[in-house]
PDB file of C-alpha atoms in Angstrom:
ATOM      1  CA  GLY A   1       0.000   0.000   0.000  1.00  0.00           C
ATOM      2  CA  ASP A   2       0.891   3.672  -0.097  1.00  0.00           C
ATOM      3  CA  GLY A   3       0.653   4.209   3.654  1.00  0.00           C
ATOM      4  CA  ARG A   4      -2.258   6.624   3.327  1.00  0.00           C
ATOM      5  CA  GLN A   5      -4.854   4.382   4.911  1.00  0.00           C
ATOM      6  CA  LEU A   6      -5.085   3.007   8.422  1.00  0.00           C
ATOM      7  CA  VAL A   7      -7.851   0.597   9.335  1.00  0.00           C
ATOM      8  CA  THR A   8      -8.468  -0.838  12.796  1.00  0.00           C
ATOM      9  CA  GLY A   9     -10.857  -3.528  13.954  1.00  0.00           C
ATOM     10  CA  GLY A  10     -11.777  -4.810  17.376  1.00  0.00           C
ATOM     11  CA  TRP A  11     -14.085  -6.678  19.669  1.00  0.00           C
ATOM     12  CA  ASP A  12     -16.808  -4.059  19.179  1.00  0.00           C
ATOM     13  CA  ASN A  13     -17.510  -5.772  15.792  1.00  0.00           C
ATOM     14  CA  ILE A  14     -16.585  -2.584  13.903  1.00  0.00           C
ATOM     15  CA  ALA A  15     -13.737  -1.559  11.585  1.00  0.00           C
ATOM     16  CA  ARG A  16     -12.765   2.074  11.239  1.00  0.00           C
ATOM     17  CA  GLU A  17     -10.755   3.891   8.594  1.00  0.00           C
ATOM     18  CA  TRP A  18      -8.669   6.841   9.783  1.00  0.00           C
ATOM     19  CA  ASP A  19      -7.383  10.025   8.196  1.00  0.00           C
ATOM     20  CA  LEU A  20      -3.707   9.965   9.154  1.00  0.00           C
ATOM     21  CA  LYS A  21      -3.391  13.752   8.896  1.00  0.00           C
ATOM     22  CA  THR A  22      -6.266  14.681  11.195  1.00  0.00           C
ATOM     23  CA  GLY A  23      -6.519  11.562  13.347  1.00  0.00           C
ATOM     24  CA  GLU A  24     -10.250  11.429  12.650  1.00  0.00           C
ATOM     25  CA  ALA A  25     -12.228   8.346  11.676  1.00  0.00           C
ATOM     26  CA  THR A  26     -13.421   8.875   8.098  1.00  0.00           C
ATOM     27  CA  ALA A  27     -15.529   5.732   7.765  1.00  0.00           C
ATOM     28  CA  THR A  28     -17.056   3.133  10.054  1.00  0.00           C
ATOM     29  CA  LEU A  29     -17.599  -0.327   8.631  1.00  0.00           C
ATOM     30  CA  HIS A  30     -20.459  -2.258  10.202  1.00  0.00           C
ATOM     31  CA  GLY A  31     -21.846  -5.681   9.419  1.00  0.00           C
ATOM     32  CA  HIS A  32     -20.093  -8.282  11.526  1.00  0.00           C
ATOM     33  CA  THR A  33     -22.117  -9.478  14.501  1.00  0.00           C
ATOM     34  CA  LYS A  34     -19.132 -10.694  16.532  1.00  0.00           C
ATOM     35  CA  GLN A  35     -15.581  -9.512  17.128  1.00  0.00           C
ATOM     36  CA  LEU A  36     -13.220  -8.874  14.221  1.00  0.00           C
ATOM     37  CA  VAL A  37     -10.275 -11.264  14.086  1.00  0.00           C
ATOM     38  CA  GLY A  38      -8.378 -10.482  10.879  1.00  0.00           C
ATOM     39  CA  LEU A  39      -7.838  -7.527   8.541  1.00  0.00           C
ATOM     40  CA  ALA A  40      -5.928  -7.578   5.257  1.00  0.00           C
ATOM     41  CA  PHE A  41      -5.414  -5.172   2.354  1.00  0.00           C
ATOM     42  CA  SER A  42      -4.936  -6.364  -1.197  1.00  0.00           C
ATOM     43  CA  SER A  43      -1.517  -5.509  -2.651  1.00  0.00           C
ATOM     44  CA  ASP A  44      -2.917  -2.536  -4.594  1.00  0.00           C
ATOM     45  CA  GLY A  45      -4.774  -1.182  -1.556  1.00  0.00           C
ATOM     46  CA  LYS A  46      -8.137  -1.269  -3.305  1.00  0.00           C
ATOM     47  CA  LEU A  47      -9.714  -4.101  -1.311  1.00  0.00           C
ATOM     48  CA  LEU A  48      -9.990  -4.637   2.422  1.00  0.00           C
ATOM     49  CA  ALA A  49     -10.902  -8.036   3.861  1.00  0.00           C
ATOM     50  CA  MET A  50     -12.219  -8.600   7.374  1.00  0.00           C
ATOM     51  CA  THR A  51     -12.862 -11.882   9.169  1.00  0.00           C
ATOM     52  CA  GLY A  52     -14.889 -12.285  12.324  1.00  0.00           C
ATOM     53  CA  GLY A  53     -16.240 -14.535  14.995  1.00  0.00           C
ATOM     54  CA  ASP A  54     -19.598 -14.623  13.187  1.00  0.00           C
ATOM     55  CA  LYS A  55     -18.238 -17.222  10.689  1.00  0.00           C
ATOM     56  CA  THR A  56     -18.143 -14.682   7.823  1.00  0.00           C
ATOM     57  CA  ALA A  57     -15.611 -12.688   5.866  1.00  0.00           C
ATOM     58  CA  ARG A  58     -16.438  -9.350   4.298  1.00  0.00           C
ATOM     59  CA  VAL A  59     -14.535  -7.742   1.440  1.00  0.00           C
ATOM     60  CA  TRP A  60     -14.846  -3.996   0.939  1.00  0.00           C
ATOM     61  CA  ASN A  61     -14.008  -2.128  -2.249  1.00  0.00           C
ATOM     62  CA  LEU A  62     -12.255   1.075  -1.200  1.00  0.00           C
ATOM     63  CA  CYS A  63     -12.299   2.986  -4.480  1.00  0.00           C
ATOM     64  CA  SER A  64     -15.002   1.687  -6.780  1.00  0.00           C
ATOM     65  CA  PRO A  65     -17.059   4.370  -8.532  1.00  0.00           C
ATOM     66  CA  ARG A  66     -20.124   2.124  -8.455  1.00  0.00           C
ATOM     67  CA  PRO A  67     -22.562   3.280  -5.749  1.00  0.00           C
ATOM     68  CA  THR A  68     -23.391  -0.317  -4.817  1.00  0.00           C
ATOM     69  CA  LEU A  69     -19.810  -0.948  -3.730  1.00  0.00           C
ATOM     70  CA  TRP A  70     -17.969   0.486  -0.783  1.00  0.00           C
ATOM     71  CA  ASN A  71     -16.061   3.726  -1.214  1.00  0.00           C
ATOM     72  CA  LEU A  72     -15.135   6.608   1.058  1.00  0.00           C
ATOM     73  CA  CYS A  73     -18.341   8.493   0.329  1.00  0.00           C
ATOM     74  CA  SER A  74     -20.778   5.609   0.477  1.00  0.00           C
ATOM     75  CA  PRO A  75     -19.575   2.644   2.556  1.00  0.00           C
ATOM     76  CA  ARG A  76     -21.287  -0.435   1.120  1.00  0.00           C
ATOM     77  CA  VAL A  77     -20.106  -3.996   1.397  1.00  0.00           C
ATOM     78  CA  SER A  78     -18.710  -5.485  -1.806  1.00  0.00           C
ATOM     79  CA  ALA A  79     -18.746  -9.178  -0.931  1.00  0.00           C
ATOM     80  CA  LEU A  80     -20.029 -11.228   1.996  1.00  0.00           C
ATOM     81  CA  LEU A  81     -18.378 -14.622   2.147  1.00  0.00           C
ATOM     82  CA  HIS A  82     -20.319 -17.462   3.774  1.00  0.00           C
ATOM     83  CA  GLY A  83     -19.209 -21.062   4.050  1.00  0.00           C
ATOM     84  CA  HIS A  84     -17.218 -21.698   7.206  1.00  0.00           C
ATOM     85  CA  LEU A  85     -19.026 -23.452  10.055  1.00  0.00           C
ATOM     86  CA  ASP A  86     -17.134 -21.782  12.918  1.00  0.00           C
ATOM     87  CA  ASP A  87     -15.223 -18.587  13.750  1.00  0.00           C
ATOM     88  CA  MET A  88     -12.882 -17.279  11.079  1.00  0.00           C
ATOM     89  CA  ASP A  89      -9.346 -16.390  12.054  1.00  0.00           C
ATOM     90  CA  LEU A  90      -6.853 -14.709   9.712  1.00  0.00           C
ATOM     91  CA  CYS A  91      -7.190 -14.033   5.997  1.00  0.00           C
ATOM     92  CA  ALA A  92      -4.823 -13.214   3.139  1.00  0.00           C
ATOM     93  CA  PHE A  93      -5.049 -12.044  -0.472  1.00  0.00           C
ATOM     94  CA  SER A  94      -3.231 -13.586  -3.394  1.00  0.00           C
ATOM     95  CA  SER A  95      -0.594 -11.306  -4.911  1.00  0.00           C
ATOM     96  CA  ASP A  96      -2.838 -10.497  -7.904  1.00  0.00           C
ATOM     97  CA  GLY A  97      -5.765  -9.588  -5.638  1.00  0.00           C
ATOM     98  CA  ARG A  98      -8.151 -11.980  -7.356  1.00  0.00           C
ATOM     99  CA  ARG A  99      -8.390 -14.594  -4.605  1.00  0.00           C
ATOM    100  CA  MET A 100      -8.479 -14.707  -0.852  1.00  0.00           C
ATOM    101  CA  VAL A 101      -7.819 -17.512   1.619  1.00  0.00           C
ATOM    102  CA  THR A 102      -9.470 -17.695   5.043  1.00  0.00           C
ATOM    103  CA  ALA A 103      -8.597 -19.809   8.083  1.00  0.00           C
ATOM    104  CA  SER A 104     -11.270 -21.055  10.451  1.00  0.00           C
ATOM    105  CA  ASP A 105     -11.916 -22.843  13.724  1.00  0.00           C
ATOM    106  CA  ASP A 106     -13.963 -25.381  11.707  1.00  0.00           C
ATOM    107  CA  TYR A 107     -10.615 -27.134  10.960  1.00  0.00           C
ATOM    108  CA  THR A 108     -10.561 -25.914   7.335  1.00  0.00           C
ATOM    109  CA  ALA A 109      -9.295 -23.102   5.142  1.00  0.00           C
ATOM    110  CA  ARG A 110     -11.205 -21.850   2.126  1.00  0.00           C
ATOM    111  CA  VAL A 111     -10.128 -20.165  -1.098  1.00  0.00           C
ATOM    112  CA  TRP A 112     -12.494 -17.535  -2.488  1.00  0.00           C
ATOM    113  CA  GLU A 113     -12.840 -16.078  -5.972  1.00  0.00           C
ATOM    114  CA  LEU A 114     -13.454 -12.412  -5.278  1.00  0.00           C
ATOM    115  CA  SER A 115     -15.089 -11.618  -8.611  1.00  0.00           C
ATOM    116  CA  SER A 116     -17.993 -13.865  -7.679  1.00  0.00           C
ATOM    117  CA  GLY A 117     -17.663 -14.083  -3.888  1.00  0.00           C
ATOM    118  CA  THR A 118     -17.806 -17.873  -4.048  1.00  0.00           C
ATOM    119  CA  SER A 119     -15.653 -20.482  -2.348  1.00  0.00           C
ATOM    120  CA  THR A 120     -13.749 -22.438  -5.003  1.00  0.00           C
ATOM    121  CA  LEU A 121     -11.707 -24.704  -2.710  1.00  0.00           C
ATOM    122  CA  GLU A 122     -12.107 -26.160   0.762  1.00  0.00           C
ATOM    123  CA  LEU A 123      -8.770 -27.189   2.256  1.00  0.00           C
ATOM    124  CA  ALA A 124      -9.667 -29.970   4.682  1.00  0.00           C
ATOM    125  CA  GLY A 125      -7.264 -32.194   6.569  1.00  0.00           C
ATOM    126  CA  HIS A 126      -6.292 -30.446   9.773  1.00  0.00           C
ATOM    127  CA  THR A 127      -7.625 -31.993  12.978  1.00  0.00           C
ATOM    128  CA  PHE A 128      -7.998 -28.777  14.981  1.00  0.00           C
ATOM    129  CA  HIS A 129      -8.492 -25.023  14.476  1.00  0.00           C
ATOM    130  CA  VAL A 130      -6.713 -23.491  11.476  1.00  0.00           C
ATOM    131  CA  GLN A 131      -5.041 -20.336  12.766  1.00  0.00           C
ATOM    132  CA  CYS A 132      -3.471 -18.821   9.666  1.00  0.00           C
ATOM    133  CA  ALA A 133      -3.225 -19.254   5.889  1.00  0.00           C
ATOM    134  CA  ALA A 134      -1.023 -17.666   3.238  1.00  0.00           C
ATOM    135  CA  PHE A 135      -0.472 -17.713  -0.528  1.00  0.00           C
ATOM    136  CA  SER A 136       2.995 -18.181  -1.969  1.00  0.00           C
ATOM    137  CA  PRO A 137       4.196 -15.108  -3.926  1.00  0.00           C
ATOM    138  CA  ASP A 138       3.408 -16.780  -7.268  1.00  0.00           C
ATOM    139  CA  GLY A 139      -0.012 -17.936  -6.033  1.00  0.00           C
ATOM    140  CA  LYS A 140       0.712 -21.586  -6.855  1.00  0.00           C
ATOM    141  CA  ALA A 141       0.827 -22.844  -3.279  1.00  0.00           C
ATOM    142  CA  ILE A 142      -1.025 -22.224  -0.023  1.00  0.00           C
ATOM    143  CA  ALA A 143       0.259 -22.873   3.470  1.00  0.00           C
ATOM    144  CA  THR A 144      -1.994 -23.364   6.494  1.00  0.00           C
ATOM    145  CA  ALA A 145      -1.052 -23.442  10.179  1.00  0.00           C
ATOM    146  CA  SER A 146      -3.127 -25.199  12.822  1.00  0.00           C
ATOM    147  CA  LYS A 147      -3.521 -25.877  16.500  1.00  0.00           C
ATOM    148  CA  ASP A 148      -3.030 -29.540  15.594  1.00  0.00           C
ATOM    149  CA  ALA A 149       0.728 -28.722  15.590  1.00  0.00           C
ATOM    150  CA  THR A 150       1.111 -29.065  11.818  1.00  0.00           C
ATOM    151  CA  ILE A 151       1.612 -26.928   8.729  1.00  0.00           C
ATOM    152  CA  ARG A 152       0.067 -28.153   5.488  1.00  0.00           C
ATOM    153  CA  LEU A 153       1.057 -27.188   1.952  1.00  0.00           C
ATOM    154  CA  TRP A 154      -1.595 -27.242  -0.779  1.00  0.00           C
ATOM    155  CA  ASP A 155      -1.441 -27.091  -4.576  1.00  0.00           C
ATOM    156  CA  PRO A 156      -3.776 -24.990  -6.804  1.00  0.00           C
ATOM    157  CA  ALA A 157      -6.240 -27.893  -7.026  1.00  0.00           C
ATOM    158  CA  GLY A 158      -6.617 -28.037  -3.249  1.00  0.00           C
ATOM    159  CA  ARG A 159      -4.561 -31.201  -2.795  1.00  0.00           C
ATOM    160  CA  CYS A 160      -2.375 -31.413   0.294  1.00  0.00           C
ATOM    161  CA  THR A 161       1.179 -31.918  -0.975  1.00  0.00           C
ATOM    162  CA  ARG A 162       2.986 -32.086   2.350  1.00  0.00           C
ATOM    163  CA  VAL A 163       2.382 -32.098   6.095  1.00  0.00           C
ATOM    164  CA  LEU A 164       5.079 -30.483   8.227  1.00  0.00           C
ATOM    165  CA  GLU A 165       5.311 -31.467  11.877  1.00  0.00           C
ATOM    166  CA  ASP A 166       7.485 -29.792  14.463  1.00  0.00           C
ATOM    167  CA  GLY A 167       7.579 -32.858  16.664  1.00  0.00           C
ATOM    168  CA  GLY A 168       7.209 -30.831  19.839  1.00  0.00           C
ATOM    169  CA  GLY A 169       3.425 -30.974  19.734  1.00  0.00           C
ATOM    170  CA  ALA A 170       2.950 -27.202  20.046  1.00  0.00           C
ATOM    171  CA  GLU A 171       0.185 -25.420  18.138  1.00  0.00           C
ATOM    172  CA  VAL A 172       1.272 -23.380  15.114  1.00  0.00           C
ATOM    173  CA  ASN A 173      -0.103 -19.842  15.060  1.00  0.00           C
ATOM    174  CA  TRP A 174       1.535 -18.223  12.020  1.00  0.00           C
ATOM    175  CA  VAL A 175       2.827 -19.172   8.608  1.00  0.00           C
ATOM    176  CA  ALA A 176       4.535 -17.082   5.920  1.00  0.00           C
ATOM    177  CA  PHE A 177       6.453 -17.539   2.685  1.00  0.00           C
ATOM    178  CA  SER A 178       9.741 -15.761   2.054  1.00  0.00           C
ATOM    179  CA  PRO A 179       9.500 -12.897  -0.489  1.00  0.00           C
ATOM    180  CA  ASP A 180      11.234 -14.953  -3.185  1.00  0.00           C
ATOM    181  CA  GLY A 181       8.974 -17.934  -2.503  1.00  0.00           C
ATOM    182  CA  LYS A 182      11.921 -20.295  -2.036  1.00  0.00           C
ATOM    183  CA  CYS A 183      11.354 -20.839   1.667  1.00  0.00           C
ATOM    184  CA  GLY A 184       8.061 -22.570   2.357  1.00  0.00           C
ATOM    185  CA  THR A 185       7.154 -24.201  -0.957  1.00  0.00           C
ATOM    186  CA  ARG A 186       9.400 -27.254  -0.764  1.00  0.00           C
ATOM    187  CA  GLY A 187       8.331 -28.099   2.760  1.00  0.00           C
ATOM    188  CA  ALA A 188      11.758 -29.038   4.067  1.00  0.00           C
ATOM    189  CA  GLN A 189      12.685 -27.886   7.552  1.00  0.00           C
ATOM    190  CA  VAL A 190      15.975 -26.044   7.143  1.00  0.00           C
ATOM    191  CA  HIS A 191      16.723 -24.899  10.682  1.00  0.00           C
ATOM    192  CA  THR A 192      15.301 -24.639  14.166  1.00  0.00           C
ATOM    193  CA  LEU A 193      16.048 -21.299  15.816  1.00  0.00           C
ATOM    194  CA  VAL A 194      16.808 -21.784  19.489  1.00  0.00           C
ATOM    195  CA  GLY A 195      17.480 -19.141  22.123  1.00  0.00           C
ATOM    196  CA  HIS A 196      14.309 -18.026  23.882  1.00  0.00           C
ATOM    197  CA  THR A 197      13.328 -19.405  27.288  1.00  0.00           C
ATOM    198  CA  ASN A 198       9.608 -18.578  27.188  1.00  0.00           C
ATOM    199  CA  ASP A 199       6.667 -18.234  24.787  1.00  0.00           C
ATOM    200  CA  LEU A 200       7.526 -16.855  21.343  1.00  0.00           C
ATOM    201  CA  HIS A 201       5.076 -14.154  20.239  1.00  0.00           C
ATOM    202  CA  ALA A 202       6.360 -12.643  17.000  1.00  0.00           C
ATOM    203  CA  VAL A 203       8.728 -13.337  14.115  1.00  0.00           C
ATOM    204  CA  CYS A 204       9.778 -10.924  11.379  1.00  0.00           C
ATOM    205  CA  VAL A 205      12.129 -11.248   8.384  1.00  0.00           C
ATOM    206  CA  SER A 206      14.286  -8.290   7.370  1.00  0.00           C
ATOM    207  CA  PRO A 207      13.540  -6.705   3.979  1.00  0.00           C
ATOM    208  CA  ASP A 208      16.707  -8.210   2.476  1.00  0.00           C
ATOM    209  CA  GLY A 209      15.890 -11.656   3.869  1.00  0.00           C
ATOM    210  CA  ARG A 210      19.231 -11.954   5.657  1.00  0.00           C
ATOM    211  CA  THR A 211      17.992 -11.639   9.240  1.00  0.00           C
ATOM    212  CA  ILE A 212      15.150 -13.096  11.280  1.00  0.00           C
ATOM    213  CA  VAL A 213      14.118 -11.297  14.455  1.00  0.00           C
ATOM    214  CA  THR A 214      12.023 -12.918  17.196  1.00  0.00           C
ATOM    215  CA  ALA A 215      10.210 -11.576  20.262  1.00  0.00           C
ATOM    216  CA  ALA A 216       9.110 -13.510  23.332  1.00  0.00           C
ATOM    217  CA  SER A 217       7.774 -13.491  26.874  1.00  0.00           C
ATOM    218  CA  ASP A 218      11.327 -13.845  28.205  1.00  0.00           C
ATOM    219  CA  MET A 219      11.662 -10.081  27.516  1.00  0.00           C
ATOM    220  CA  HIS A 220      14.256 -10.700  24.808  1.00  0.00           C
ATOM    221  CA  VAL A 221      14.399  -9.862  21.123  1.00  0.00           C
ATOM    222  CA  LEU A 222      16.882 -12.016  19.214  1.00  0.00           C
ATOM    223  CA  PHE A 223      18.408 -11.679  15.731  1.00  0.00           C
ATOM    224  CA  PHE A 224      19.208 -14.836  13.787  1.00  0.00           C
ATOM    225  CA  ASP A 225      21.244 -15.471  10.664  1.00  0.00           C
ATOM    226  CA  PRO A 226      19.002 -17.916   8.760  1.00  0.00           C
ATOM    227  CA  GLU A 227      21.944 -19.386   6.833  1.00  0.00           C
ATOM    228  CA  ILE A 228      23.648 -20.730   9.963  1.00  0.00           C
ATOM    229  CA  ALA A 229      20.641 -20.735  12.342  1.00  0.00           C
ATOM    230  CA  GLN A 230      22.613 -18.865  14.980  1.00  0.00           C
ATOM    231  CA  CYS A 231      21.665 -15.935  17.182  1.00  0.00           C
ATOM    232  CA  VAL A 232      23.977 -13.134  16.043  1.00  0.00           C
ATOM    233  CA  ALA A 233      22.638 -10.228  18.097  1.00  0.00           C
ATOM    234  CA  ARG A 234      20.034  -9.279  20.672  1.00  0.00           C
ATOM    235  CA  LEU A 235      18.385  -6.119  21.902  1.00  0.00           C
ATOM    236  CA  PRO A 236      18.972  -4.970  25.478  1.00  0.00           C
ATOM    237  CA  ILE A 237      16.473  -6.759  27.685  1.00  0.00           C
ATOM    238  CA  HIS A 238      13.017  -5.215  27.900  1.00  0.00           C
ATOM    239  CA  ARG A 239      11.195  -4.609  31.179  1.00  0.00           C
ATOM    240  CA  SER A 240       8.337  -6.920  30.279  1.00  0.00           C
ATOM    241  CA  ALA A 241       7.208  -9.485  27.701  1.00  0.00           C
ATOM    242  CA  VAL A 242       7.669  -8.435  24.079  1.00  0.00           C
ATOM    243  CA  LYS A 243       4.503  -9.080  22.057  1.00  0.00           C
ATOM    244  CA  GLY A 244       5.390  -7.697  18.626  1.00  0.00           C
ATOM    245  CA  VAL A 245       8.380  -6.796  16.448  1.00  0.00           C
ATOM    246  CA  ALA A 246       8.815  -5.193  13.025  1.00  0.00           C
ATOM    247  CA  PHE A 247      11.599  -4.048  10.718  1.00  0.00           C
ATOM    248  CA  SER A 248      11.448  -0.645   9.066  1.00  0.00           C
ATOM    249  CA  PRO A 249      11.200  -0.813   5.257  1.00  0.00           C
ATOM    250  CA  ASP A 250      14.911  -0.001   4.872  1.00  0.00           C
ATOM    251  CA  GLY A 251      15.873  -2.549   7.535  1.00  0.00           C
ATOM    252  CA  ARG A 252      17.777  -0.006   9.603  1.00  0.00           C
ATOM    253  CA  MET A 253      15.331   0.196  12.494  1.00  0.00           C
ATOM    254  CA  VAL A 254      13.376  -2.302  14.570  1.00  0.00           C
ATOM    255  CA  ALA A 255      10.239  -1.515  16.540  1.00  0.00           C
ATOM    256  CA  THR A 256       9.038  -3.602  19.474  1.00  0.00           C
ATOM    257  CA  ALA A 257       5.649  -3.802  21.202  1.00  0.00           C
ATOM    258  CA  CYS A 258       5.900  -4.444  24.914  1.00  0.00           C
ATOM    259  CA  ARG A 259       3.719  -5.184  27.914  1.00  0.00           C
ATOM    260  CA  ASP A 260       5.280  -2.166  29.655  1.00  0.00           C
ATOM    261  CA  LYS A 261       2.639  -0.088  27.788  1.00  0.00           C
ATOM    262  CA  ALA A 262       5.143   1.248  25.269  1.00  0.00           C
ATOM    263  CA  ALA A 263       6.473   0.794  21.768  1.00  0.00           C
ATOM    264  CA  HIS A 264      10.249   1.044  21.435  1.00  0.00           C
ATOM    265  CA  ILE A 265      12.330   1.969  18.397  1.00  0.00           C
ATOM    266  CA  TRP A 266      15.864   0.639  17.987  1.00  0.00           C
ATOM    267  CA  SER A 267      18.761   1.188  15.606  1.00  0.00           C
ATOM    268  CA  LYS A 268      22.486   0.528  15.567  1.00  0.00           C
ATOM    269  CA  ASP A 269      25.001   3.044  16.892  1.00  0.00           C
ATOM    270  CA  ARG A 270      28.402   3.675  15.322  1.00  0.00           C
ATOM    271  CA  SER A 271      29.871   0.634  17.056  1.00  0.00           C
ATOM    272  CA  GLY A 272      27.177  -1.614  15.600  1.00  0.00           C
ATOM    273  CA  GLU A 273      25.304  -2.121  18.874  1.00  0.00           C
ATOM    274  CA  TRP A 274      21.508  -1.895  18.974  1.00  0.00           C
ATOM    275  CA  VAL A 275      20.330   1.049  21.111  1.00  0.00           C
ATOM    276  CA  CYS A 276      16.873   2.390  21.947  1.00  0.00           C
ATOM    277  CA  ARG A 277      16.149   5.596  20.031  1.00  0.00           C
ATOM    278  CA  ALA A 278      12.696   6.236  21.455  1.00  0.00           C
ATOM    279  CA  SER A 279      10.141   4.786  23.851  1.00  0.00           C
ATOM    280  CA  LEU A 280       6.657   5.760  22.745  1.00  0.00           C
ATOM    281  CA  ARG A 281       4.269   5.987  25.676  1.00  0.00           C
ATOM    282  CA  GLY A 282       0.718   7.221  25.974  1.00  0.00           C
ATOM    283  CA  GLN A 283      -1.418   4.111  25.744  1.00  0.00           C
ATOM    284  CA  ALA A 284      -3.068   2.832  28.904  1.00  0.00           C
ATOM    285  CA  SER A 285      -2.398  -0.884  28.521  1.00  0.00           C
ATOM    286  CA  ASP A 286      -0.054  -3.424  26.931  1.00  0.00           C
ATOM    287  CA  VAL A 287       1.095  -2.684  23.394  1.00  0.00           C
ATOM    288  CA  GLY A 288       0.405  -5.809  21.369  1.00  0.00           C
ATOM    289  CA  ASP A 289       1.744  -5.034  17.904  1.00  0.00           C
ATOM    290  CA  VAL A 290       3.665  -2.460  15.860  1.00  0.00           C
ATOM    291  CA  ARG A 291       3.889  -1.702  12.128  1.00  0.00           C
ATOM    292  CA  PHE A 292       5.916   0.812  10.099  1.00  0.00           C
ATOM    293  CA  SER A 293       4.272   2.689   7.233  1.00  0.00           C
ATOM    294  CA  PRO A 294       5.588   1.703   3.778  1.00  0.00           C
ATOM    295  CA  ASP A 295       7.696   4.893   3.578  1.00  0.00           C
ATOM    296  CA  GLY A 296       9.126   4.323   7.060  1.00  0.00           C
ATOM    297  CA  LYS A 297       8.076   7.748   8.299  1.00  0.00           C
ATOM    298  CA  GLN A 298       5.349   6.595  10.678  1.00  0.00           C
ATOM    299  CA  LEU A 299       4.790   3.826  13.184  1.00  0.00           C
ATOM    300  CA  ALA A 300       1.438   2.409  14.291  1.00  0.00           C
ATOM    301  CA  SER A 301       1.144   0.808  17.735  1.00  0.00           C
ATOM    302  CA  ALA A 302      -1.912  -1.225  18.745  1.00  0.00           C
ATOM    303  CA  SER A 303      -2.781  -1.577  22.417  1.00  0.00           C
ATOM    304  CA  TRP A 304      -5.052  -3.609  24.636  1.00  0.00           C
ATOM    305  CA  ASP A 305      -6.662  -0.318  25.727  1.00  0.00           C
ATOM    306  CA  ASN A 306      -8.609  -0.427  22.418  1.00  0.00           C
ATOM    307  CA  THR A 307      -6.503   2.302  20.787  1.00  0.00           C
ATOM    308  CA  CYS A 308      -4.089   2.467  17.894  1.00  0.00           C
ATOM    309  CA  CYS A 309      -1.552   5.296  17.984  1.00  0.00           C
ATOM    310  CA  LEU A 310       0.192   6.666  14.917  1.00  0.00           C
ATOM    311  CA  TRP A 311       3.611   8.182  15.609  1.00  0.00           C
ATOM    312  CA  ASP A 312       5.486  10.691  13.420  1.00  0.00           C
ATOM    313  CA  LEU A 313       9.018   9.311  13.615  1.00  0.00           C
ATOM    314  CA  SER A 314      10.615  12.599  12.561  1.00  0.00           C
ATOM    315  CA  ARG A 315       9.367  14.075  15.826  1.00  0.00           C
ATOM    316  CA  VAL A 316       9.991  11.217  18.268  1.00  0.00           C
ATOM    317  CA  LEU A 317      13.380   9.864  17.244  1.00  0.00           C
ATOM    318  CA  LYS A 318      16.371  11.039  19.244  1.00  0.00           C
TER     319      LYS A 318
END
């Protein structure tokens, strides 16, 4: 996206779009009858998908001139996707924006053709809730992650091509392909990254693909070299559990979301050590996630106090 839009969704069943210049909500998207679980933009920023606890997904058209579709002047739903038998979790668009995949507590994932709003594939095989689903960059494979402690890879016809098992029996909450699509499609476990001593909450890959950063309840953020599967650096210890982590688009900064009610921004000093450049406070509860804008000039922090703060980094960085 172009970083001009910010959309938030919560347990009040409502999504809101915000004007980043004024801080005002410009549109309120109603329709779900239970809490929102997932939000995703298409790659061109024209479509917004929402999944909820009411077993439905809704796709909104953000710029269509047709009055029957949603736009900033007349918010109307573009597609209502029915088919799952239990709560939906996360959703993702294909890179061309023509399809969407949804994960559900009904033990399945579904692929949807957005031009018609119909489900074209049901990916069945998991034995417990499906937490997350993702398309490969070329759209020829889908990965699903489940509480049954497995990851499944699927081909375009909906056939399961491989089942990946950790062996530790822990539920799998997230799945992602590398930007070049090489990591994830073959289904071979390359490395296990070891170093944390408590629950792992977030994983992020640097824009150049050379570093993996992880955040956990042990208050540590670790940097791994994926080629050798070794921890090569770590941030100074936080004061509380770290719930989220993100690289800036240029890879020079890292932001962390912490249960100390703050978001922290880090970069390297002249000696190559990671130092805290700013601690962004103002939210009344734990900060659960952070995201940089595509141009790297702003940071969004989402908190358990039901707020999302947008920070102008030119003003807050030391």
